[in-house]
PDB file of C-alpha atoms in Angstrom:
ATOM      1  CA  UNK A 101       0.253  16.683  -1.779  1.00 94.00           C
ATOM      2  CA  UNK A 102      -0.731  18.723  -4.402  1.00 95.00           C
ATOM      3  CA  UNK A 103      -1.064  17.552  -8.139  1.00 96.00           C
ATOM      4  CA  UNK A 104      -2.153  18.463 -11.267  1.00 94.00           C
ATOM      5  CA  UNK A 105      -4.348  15.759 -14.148  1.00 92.00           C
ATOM      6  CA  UNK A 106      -0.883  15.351 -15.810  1.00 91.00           C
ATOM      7  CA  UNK A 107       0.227  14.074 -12.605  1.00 92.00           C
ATOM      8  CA  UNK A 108       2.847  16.582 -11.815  1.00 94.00           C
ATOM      9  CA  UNK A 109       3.288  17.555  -8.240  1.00 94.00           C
ATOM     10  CA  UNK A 110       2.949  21.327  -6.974  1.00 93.00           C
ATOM     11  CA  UNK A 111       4.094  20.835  -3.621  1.00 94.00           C
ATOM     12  CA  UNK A 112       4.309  17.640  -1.045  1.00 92.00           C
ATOM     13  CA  UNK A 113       4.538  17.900   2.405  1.00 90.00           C
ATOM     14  CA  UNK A 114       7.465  16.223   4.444  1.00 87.00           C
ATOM     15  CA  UNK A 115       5.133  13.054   5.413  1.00 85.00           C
ATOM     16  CA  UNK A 116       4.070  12.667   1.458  1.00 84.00           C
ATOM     17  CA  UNK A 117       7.766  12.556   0.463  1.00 82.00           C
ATOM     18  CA  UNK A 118       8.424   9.927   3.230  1.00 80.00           C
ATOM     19  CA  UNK A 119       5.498   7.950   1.021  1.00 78.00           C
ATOM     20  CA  UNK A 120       7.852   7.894  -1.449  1.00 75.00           C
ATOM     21  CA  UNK A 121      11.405   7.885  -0.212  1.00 68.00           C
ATOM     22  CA  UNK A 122      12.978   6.048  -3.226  1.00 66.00           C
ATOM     23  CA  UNK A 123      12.104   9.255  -4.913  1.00 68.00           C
ATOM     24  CA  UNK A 124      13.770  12.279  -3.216  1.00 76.00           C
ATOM     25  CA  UNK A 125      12.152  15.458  -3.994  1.00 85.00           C
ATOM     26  CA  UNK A 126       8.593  15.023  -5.647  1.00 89.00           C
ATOM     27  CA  UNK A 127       8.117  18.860  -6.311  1.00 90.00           C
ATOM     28  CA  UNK A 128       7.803  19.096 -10.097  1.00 91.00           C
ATOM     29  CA  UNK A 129       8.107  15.559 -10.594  1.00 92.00           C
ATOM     30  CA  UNK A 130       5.202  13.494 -12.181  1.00 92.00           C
ATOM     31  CA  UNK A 131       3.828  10.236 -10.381  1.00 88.00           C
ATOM     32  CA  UNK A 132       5.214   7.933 -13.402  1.00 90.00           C
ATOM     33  CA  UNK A 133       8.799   9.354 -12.716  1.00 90.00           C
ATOM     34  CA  UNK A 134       9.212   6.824  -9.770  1.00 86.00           C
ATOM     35  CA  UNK A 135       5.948   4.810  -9.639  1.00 85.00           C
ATOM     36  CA  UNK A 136       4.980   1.621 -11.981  1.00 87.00           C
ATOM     37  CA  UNK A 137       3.331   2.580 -15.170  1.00 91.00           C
ATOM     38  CA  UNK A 138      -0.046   0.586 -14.652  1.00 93.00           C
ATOM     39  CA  UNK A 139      -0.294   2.302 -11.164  1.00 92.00           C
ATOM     40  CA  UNK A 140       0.743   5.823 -12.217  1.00 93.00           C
ATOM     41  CA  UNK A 141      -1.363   5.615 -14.994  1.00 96.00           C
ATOM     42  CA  UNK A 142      -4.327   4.680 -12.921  1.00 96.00           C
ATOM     43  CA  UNK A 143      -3.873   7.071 -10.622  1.00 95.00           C
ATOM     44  CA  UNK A 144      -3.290  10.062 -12.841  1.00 96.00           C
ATOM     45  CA  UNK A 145      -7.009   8.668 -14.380  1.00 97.00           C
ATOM     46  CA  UNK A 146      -8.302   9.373 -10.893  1.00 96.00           C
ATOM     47  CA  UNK A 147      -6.911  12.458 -10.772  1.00 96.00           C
ATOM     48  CA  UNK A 148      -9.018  13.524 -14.291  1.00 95.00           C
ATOM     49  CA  UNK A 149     -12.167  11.392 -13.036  1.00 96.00           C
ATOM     50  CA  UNK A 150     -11.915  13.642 -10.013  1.00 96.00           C
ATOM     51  CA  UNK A 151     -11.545  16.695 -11.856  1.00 94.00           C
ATOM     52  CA  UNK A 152     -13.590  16.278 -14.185  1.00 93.00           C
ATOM     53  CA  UNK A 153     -16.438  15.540 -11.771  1.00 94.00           C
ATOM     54  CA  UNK A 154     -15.782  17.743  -9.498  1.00 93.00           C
ATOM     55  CA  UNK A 155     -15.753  15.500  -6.704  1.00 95.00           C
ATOM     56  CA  UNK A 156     -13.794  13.369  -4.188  1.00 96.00           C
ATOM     57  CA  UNK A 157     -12.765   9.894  -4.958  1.00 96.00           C
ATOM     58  CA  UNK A 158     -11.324   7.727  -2.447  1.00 96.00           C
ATOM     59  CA  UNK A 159      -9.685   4.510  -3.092  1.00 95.00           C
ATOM     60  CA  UNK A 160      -7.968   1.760  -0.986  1.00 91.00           C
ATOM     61  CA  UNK A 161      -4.789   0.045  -2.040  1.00 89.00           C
ATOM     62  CA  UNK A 162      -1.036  -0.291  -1.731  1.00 87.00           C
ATOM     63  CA  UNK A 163       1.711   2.392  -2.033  1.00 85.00           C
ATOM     64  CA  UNK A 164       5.673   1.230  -1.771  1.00 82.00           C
ATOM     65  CA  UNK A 165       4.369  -1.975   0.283  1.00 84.00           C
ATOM     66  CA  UNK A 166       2.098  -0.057   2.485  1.00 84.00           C
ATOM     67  CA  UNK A 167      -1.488  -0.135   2.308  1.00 85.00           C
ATOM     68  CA  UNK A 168      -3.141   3.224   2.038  1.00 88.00           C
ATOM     69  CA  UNK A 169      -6.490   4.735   1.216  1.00 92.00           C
ATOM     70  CA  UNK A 170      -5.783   7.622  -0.502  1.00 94.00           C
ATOM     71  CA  UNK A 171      -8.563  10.927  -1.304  1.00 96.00           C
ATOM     72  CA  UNK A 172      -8.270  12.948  -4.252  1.00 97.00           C
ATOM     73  CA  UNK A 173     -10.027  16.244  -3.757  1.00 97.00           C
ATOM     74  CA  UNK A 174     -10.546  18.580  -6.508  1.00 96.00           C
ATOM     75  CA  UNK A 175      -9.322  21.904  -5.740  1.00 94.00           C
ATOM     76  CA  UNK A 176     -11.068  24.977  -7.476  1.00 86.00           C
ATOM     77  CA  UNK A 177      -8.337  27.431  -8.988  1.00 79.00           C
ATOM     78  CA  UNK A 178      -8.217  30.559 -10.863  1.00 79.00           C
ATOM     79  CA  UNK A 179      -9.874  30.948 -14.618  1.00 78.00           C
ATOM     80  CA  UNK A 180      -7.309  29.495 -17.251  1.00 77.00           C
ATOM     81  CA  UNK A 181      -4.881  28.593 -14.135  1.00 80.00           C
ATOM     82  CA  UNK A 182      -4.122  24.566 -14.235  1.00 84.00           C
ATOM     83  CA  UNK A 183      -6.849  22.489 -12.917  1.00 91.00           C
ATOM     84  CA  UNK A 184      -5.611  20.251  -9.312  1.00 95.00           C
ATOM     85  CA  UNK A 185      -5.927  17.844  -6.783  1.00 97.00           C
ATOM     86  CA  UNK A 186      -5.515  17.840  -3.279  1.00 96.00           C
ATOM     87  CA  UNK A 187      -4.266  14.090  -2.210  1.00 96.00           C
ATOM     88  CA  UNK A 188      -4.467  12.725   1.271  1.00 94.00           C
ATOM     89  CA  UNK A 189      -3.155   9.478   1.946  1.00 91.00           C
ATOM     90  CA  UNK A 190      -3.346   7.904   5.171  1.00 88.00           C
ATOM     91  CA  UNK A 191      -2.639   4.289   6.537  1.00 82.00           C
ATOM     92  CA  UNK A 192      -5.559   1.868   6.864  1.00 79.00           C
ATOM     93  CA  UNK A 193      -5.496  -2.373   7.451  1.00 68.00           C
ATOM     94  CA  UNK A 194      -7.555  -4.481   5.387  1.00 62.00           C
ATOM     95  CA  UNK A 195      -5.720  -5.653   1.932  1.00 55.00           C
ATOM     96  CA  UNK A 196      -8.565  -8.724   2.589  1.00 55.00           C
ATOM     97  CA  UNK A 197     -11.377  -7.074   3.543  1.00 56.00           C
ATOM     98  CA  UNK A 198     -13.172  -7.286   1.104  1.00 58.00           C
ATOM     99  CA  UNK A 199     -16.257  -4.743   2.792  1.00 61.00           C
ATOM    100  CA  UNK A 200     -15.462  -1.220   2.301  1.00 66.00           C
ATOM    101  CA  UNK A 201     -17.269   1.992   3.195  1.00 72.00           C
ATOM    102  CA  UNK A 202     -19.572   3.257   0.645  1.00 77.00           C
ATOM    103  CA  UNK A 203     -17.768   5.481  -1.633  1.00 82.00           C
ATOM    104  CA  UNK A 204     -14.337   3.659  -1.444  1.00 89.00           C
ATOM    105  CA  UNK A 205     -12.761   1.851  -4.422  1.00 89.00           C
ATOM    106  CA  UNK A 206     -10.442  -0.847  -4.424  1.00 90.00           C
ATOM    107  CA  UNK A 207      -7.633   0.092  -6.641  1.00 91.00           C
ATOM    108  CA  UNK A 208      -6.698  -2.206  -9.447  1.00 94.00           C
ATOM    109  CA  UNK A 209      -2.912  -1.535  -9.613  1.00 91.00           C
ATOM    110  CA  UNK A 210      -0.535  -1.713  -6.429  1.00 86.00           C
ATOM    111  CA  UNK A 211       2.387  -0.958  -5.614  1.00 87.00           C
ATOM    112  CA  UNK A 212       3.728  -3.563  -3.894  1.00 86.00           C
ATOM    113  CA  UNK A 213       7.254  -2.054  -3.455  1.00 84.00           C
ATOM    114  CA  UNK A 214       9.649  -4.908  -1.856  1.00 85.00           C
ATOM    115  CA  UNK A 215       6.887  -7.085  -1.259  1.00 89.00           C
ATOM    116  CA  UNK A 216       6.945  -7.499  -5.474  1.00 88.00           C
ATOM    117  CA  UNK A 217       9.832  -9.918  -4.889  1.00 90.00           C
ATOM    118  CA  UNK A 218       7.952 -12.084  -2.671  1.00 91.00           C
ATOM    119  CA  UNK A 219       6.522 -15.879  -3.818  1.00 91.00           C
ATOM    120  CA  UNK A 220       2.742 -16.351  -3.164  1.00 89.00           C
ATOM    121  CA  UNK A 221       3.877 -18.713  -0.355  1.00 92.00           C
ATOM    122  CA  UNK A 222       6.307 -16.524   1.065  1.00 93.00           C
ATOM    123  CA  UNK A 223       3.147 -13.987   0.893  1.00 90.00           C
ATOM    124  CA  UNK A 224       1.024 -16.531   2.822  1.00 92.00           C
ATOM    125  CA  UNK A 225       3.684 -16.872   5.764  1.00 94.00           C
ATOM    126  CA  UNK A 226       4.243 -13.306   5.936  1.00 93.00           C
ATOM    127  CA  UNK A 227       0.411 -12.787   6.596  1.00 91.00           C
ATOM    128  CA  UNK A 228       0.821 -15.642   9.310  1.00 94.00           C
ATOM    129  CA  UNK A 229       3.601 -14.041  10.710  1.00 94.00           C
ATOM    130  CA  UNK A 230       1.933 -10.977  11.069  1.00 91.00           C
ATOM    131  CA  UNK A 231      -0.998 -12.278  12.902  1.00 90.00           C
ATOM    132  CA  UNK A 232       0.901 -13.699  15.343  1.00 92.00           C
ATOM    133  CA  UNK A 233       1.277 -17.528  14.571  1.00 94.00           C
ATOM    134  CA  UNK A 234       4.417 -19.405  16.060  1.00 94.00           C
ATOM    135  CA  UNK A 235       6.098 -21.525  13.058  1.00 94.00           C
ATOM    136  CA  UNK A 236       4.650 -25.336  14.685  1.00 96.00           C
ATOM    137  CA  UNK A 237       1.564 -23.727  13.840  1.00 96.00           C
ATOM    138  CA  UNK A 238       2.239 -22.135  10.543  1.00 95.00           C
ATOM    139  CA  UNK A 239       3.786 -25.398   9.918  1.00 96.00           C
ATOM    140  CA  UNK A 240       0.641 -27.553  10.692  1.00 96.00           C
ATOM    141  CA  UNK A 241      -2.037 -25.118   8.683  1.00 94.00           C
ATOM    142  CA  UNK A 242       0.036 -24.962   5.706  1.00 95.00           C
ATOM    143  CA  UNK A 243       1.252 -28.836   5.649  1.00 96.00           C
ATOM    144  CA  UNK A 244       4.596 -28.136   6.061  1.00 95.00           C
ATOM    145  CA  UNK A 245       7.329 -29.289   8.104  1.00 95.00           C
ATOM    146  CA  UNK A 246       8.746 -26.848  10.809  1.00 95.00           C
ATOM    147  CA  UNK A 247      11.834 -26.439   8.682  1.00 96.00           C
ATOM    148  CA  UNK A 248      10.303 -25.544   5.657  1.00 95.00           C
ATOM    149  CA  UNK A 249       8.840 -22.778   7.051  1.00 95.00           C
ATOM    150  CA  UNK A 250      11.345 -21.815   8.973  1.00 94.00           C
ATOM    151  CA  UNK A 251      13.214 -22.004   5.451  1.00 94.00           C
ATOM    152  CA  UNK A 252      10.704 -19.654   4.216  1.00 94.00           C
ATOM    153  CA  UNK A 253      11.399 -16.949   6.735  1.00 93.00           C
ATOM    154  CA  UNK A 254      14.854 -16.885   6.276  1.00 93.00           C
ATOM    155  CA  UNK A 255      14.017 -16.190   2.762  1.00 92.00           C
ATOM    156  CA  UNK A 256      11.551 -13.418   3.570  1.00 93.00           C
ATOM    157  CA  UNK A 257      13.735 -11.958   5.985  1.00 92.00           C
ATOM    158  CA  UNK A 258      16.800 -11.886   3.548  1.00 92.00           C
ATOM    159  CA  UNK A 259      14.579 -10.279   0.570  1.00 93.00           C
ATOM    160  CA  UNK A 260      12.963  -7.779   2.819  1.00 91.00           C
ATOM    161  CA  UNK A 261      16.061  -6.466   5.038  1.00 91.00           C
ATOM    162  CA  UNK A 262      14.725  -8.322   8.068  1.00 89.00           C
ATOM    163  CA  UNK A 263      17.051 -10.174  10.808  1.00 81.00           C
ATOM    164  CA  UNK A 264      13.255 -11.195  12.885  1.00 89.00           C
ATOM    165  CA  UNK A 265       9.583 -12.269  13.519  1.00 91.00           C
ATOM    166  CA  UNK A 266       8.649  -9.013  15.277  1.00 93.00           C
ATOM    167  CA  UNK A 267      10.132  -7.063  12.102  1.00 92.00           C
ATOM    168  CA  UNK A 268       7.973  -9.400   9.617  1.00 94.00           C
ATOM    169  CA  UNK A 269       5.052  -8.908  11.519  1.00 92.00           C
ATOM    170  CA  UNK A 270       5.178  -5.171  11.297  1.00 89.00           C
ATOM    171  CA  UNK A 271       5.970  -5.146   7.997  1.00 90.00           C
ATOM    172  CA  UNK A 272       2.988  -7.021   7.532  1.00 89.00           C
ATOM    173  CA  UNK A 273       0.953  -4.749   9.214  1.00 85.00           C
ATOM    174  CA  UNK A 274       1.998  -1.921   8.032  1.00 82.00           C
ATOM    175  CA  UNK A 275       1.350  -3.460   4.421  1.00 84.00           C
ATOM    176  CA  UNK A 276      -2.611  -3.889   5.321  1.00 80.00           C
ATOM    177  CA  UNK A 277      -1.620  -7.958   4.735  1.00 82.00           C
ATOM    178  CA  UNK A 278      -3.155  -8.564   8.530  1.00 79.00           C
ATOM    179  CA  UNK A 279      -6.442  -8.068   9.404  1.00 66.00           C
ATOM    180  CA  UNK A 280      -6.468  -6.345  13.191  1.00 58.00           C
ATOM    181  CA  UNK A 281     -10.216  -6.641  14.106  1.00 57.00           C
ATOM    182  CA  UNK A 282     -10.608 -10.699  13.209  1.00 51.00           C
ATOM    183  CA  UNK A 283      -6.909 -12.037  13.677  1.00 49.00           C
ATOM    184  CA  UNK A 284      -6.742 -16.535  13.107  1.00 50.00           C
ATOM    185  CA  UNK A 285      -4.922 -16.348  16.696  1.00 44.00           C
ATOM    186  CA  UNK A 286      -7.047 -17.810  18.706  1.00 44.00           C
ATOM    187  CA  UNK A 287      -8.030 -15.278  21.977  1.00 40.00           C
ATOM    188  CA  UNK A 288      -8.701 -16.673  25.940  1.00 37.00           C
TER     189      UNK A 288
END
């Protein structure tokens, strides 16, 4: 993608519209016509930092539920022609690692997309989910009963679009809300 320190996109490539799908075509569009203010406004300062600088900044955080690490790469154009970016987003895990390469930021402002309508508990389970824990053991590490959780997963599974486990657990992945490398399941 391809944008300019107003924010306004040049051109975006069939995978960055996916990014985005709530948004249909993102040519000519700016990022605060279909993202949250406090996380279009961050990322348009980025965009300037990045300019301005004349150098890369690469940041970690979420995008429409999905956790992403995204690069903005100042581009060099003509004399007088608009100064922009180049952005590269790309999925990554970790939403709780809290160790990240040198030169990565944690963004302050997320997009949380459909998670946004989540409780912090329901939150909690989903993470569980997604790491593979059955619901007697959810159960037992959050003091709950069985059916209380179970309760819960109904509930995430009605808010997210979700009939299963499986489902919730890639969702969870996909949302960087699982970390791969050091997963609570126990391993033989």
């Amino acid at each position: 993608m391809i944008q300019d320190s107003d924010g306004l996109i040049a051109f975006a490539n069939d995978l960055a519209s996916k990014m985005f799908p709530a948004a249909g075509k993102l040519e000519n569009r700016r990022l605060h016509d279909f993202s949250p203010a406090e996380f279009a406004d961050e990322r348009v300062a980025l965009i300037r930092e990045a300019i301005a600088s004349a150098r890369t900044i690469t940041v970690d955080g979420m995008l429409a539920g999905l956790w992403r690490r995204t690069t903005y790469r100042p581009m060099i154009g003509e004399p007088g022609q608009r100064q922009r970016v180049l952005v590269v987003m790309r999925p990554v895990s970790g939403f709780f690692d809290q160790t990240r390469p040198a030169g990565i930021v944690r963004a302050k402002y997320d997009d949380p997309g459909a998670l946004a309508s989540l409780t912090s508990r329901e939150m909690e389970i989903l993470c569980l989910i997604g790491e593979g824990l059955p619901t007697a053991e959810i159960a037992k590490r959050l003091h709950r009963s069985v059916k209380t959780i179970e309760w819960h997963r109904v509930s995430l599974g009605n808010k997210l679009g979700i009939a299963n486990r499986v489902e919730l657990a890639r969702i969870a992945i996909r949302a960087g809300l699982v970390n791969l490398e050091n997963p609570s399941v126990p391993t033989a």
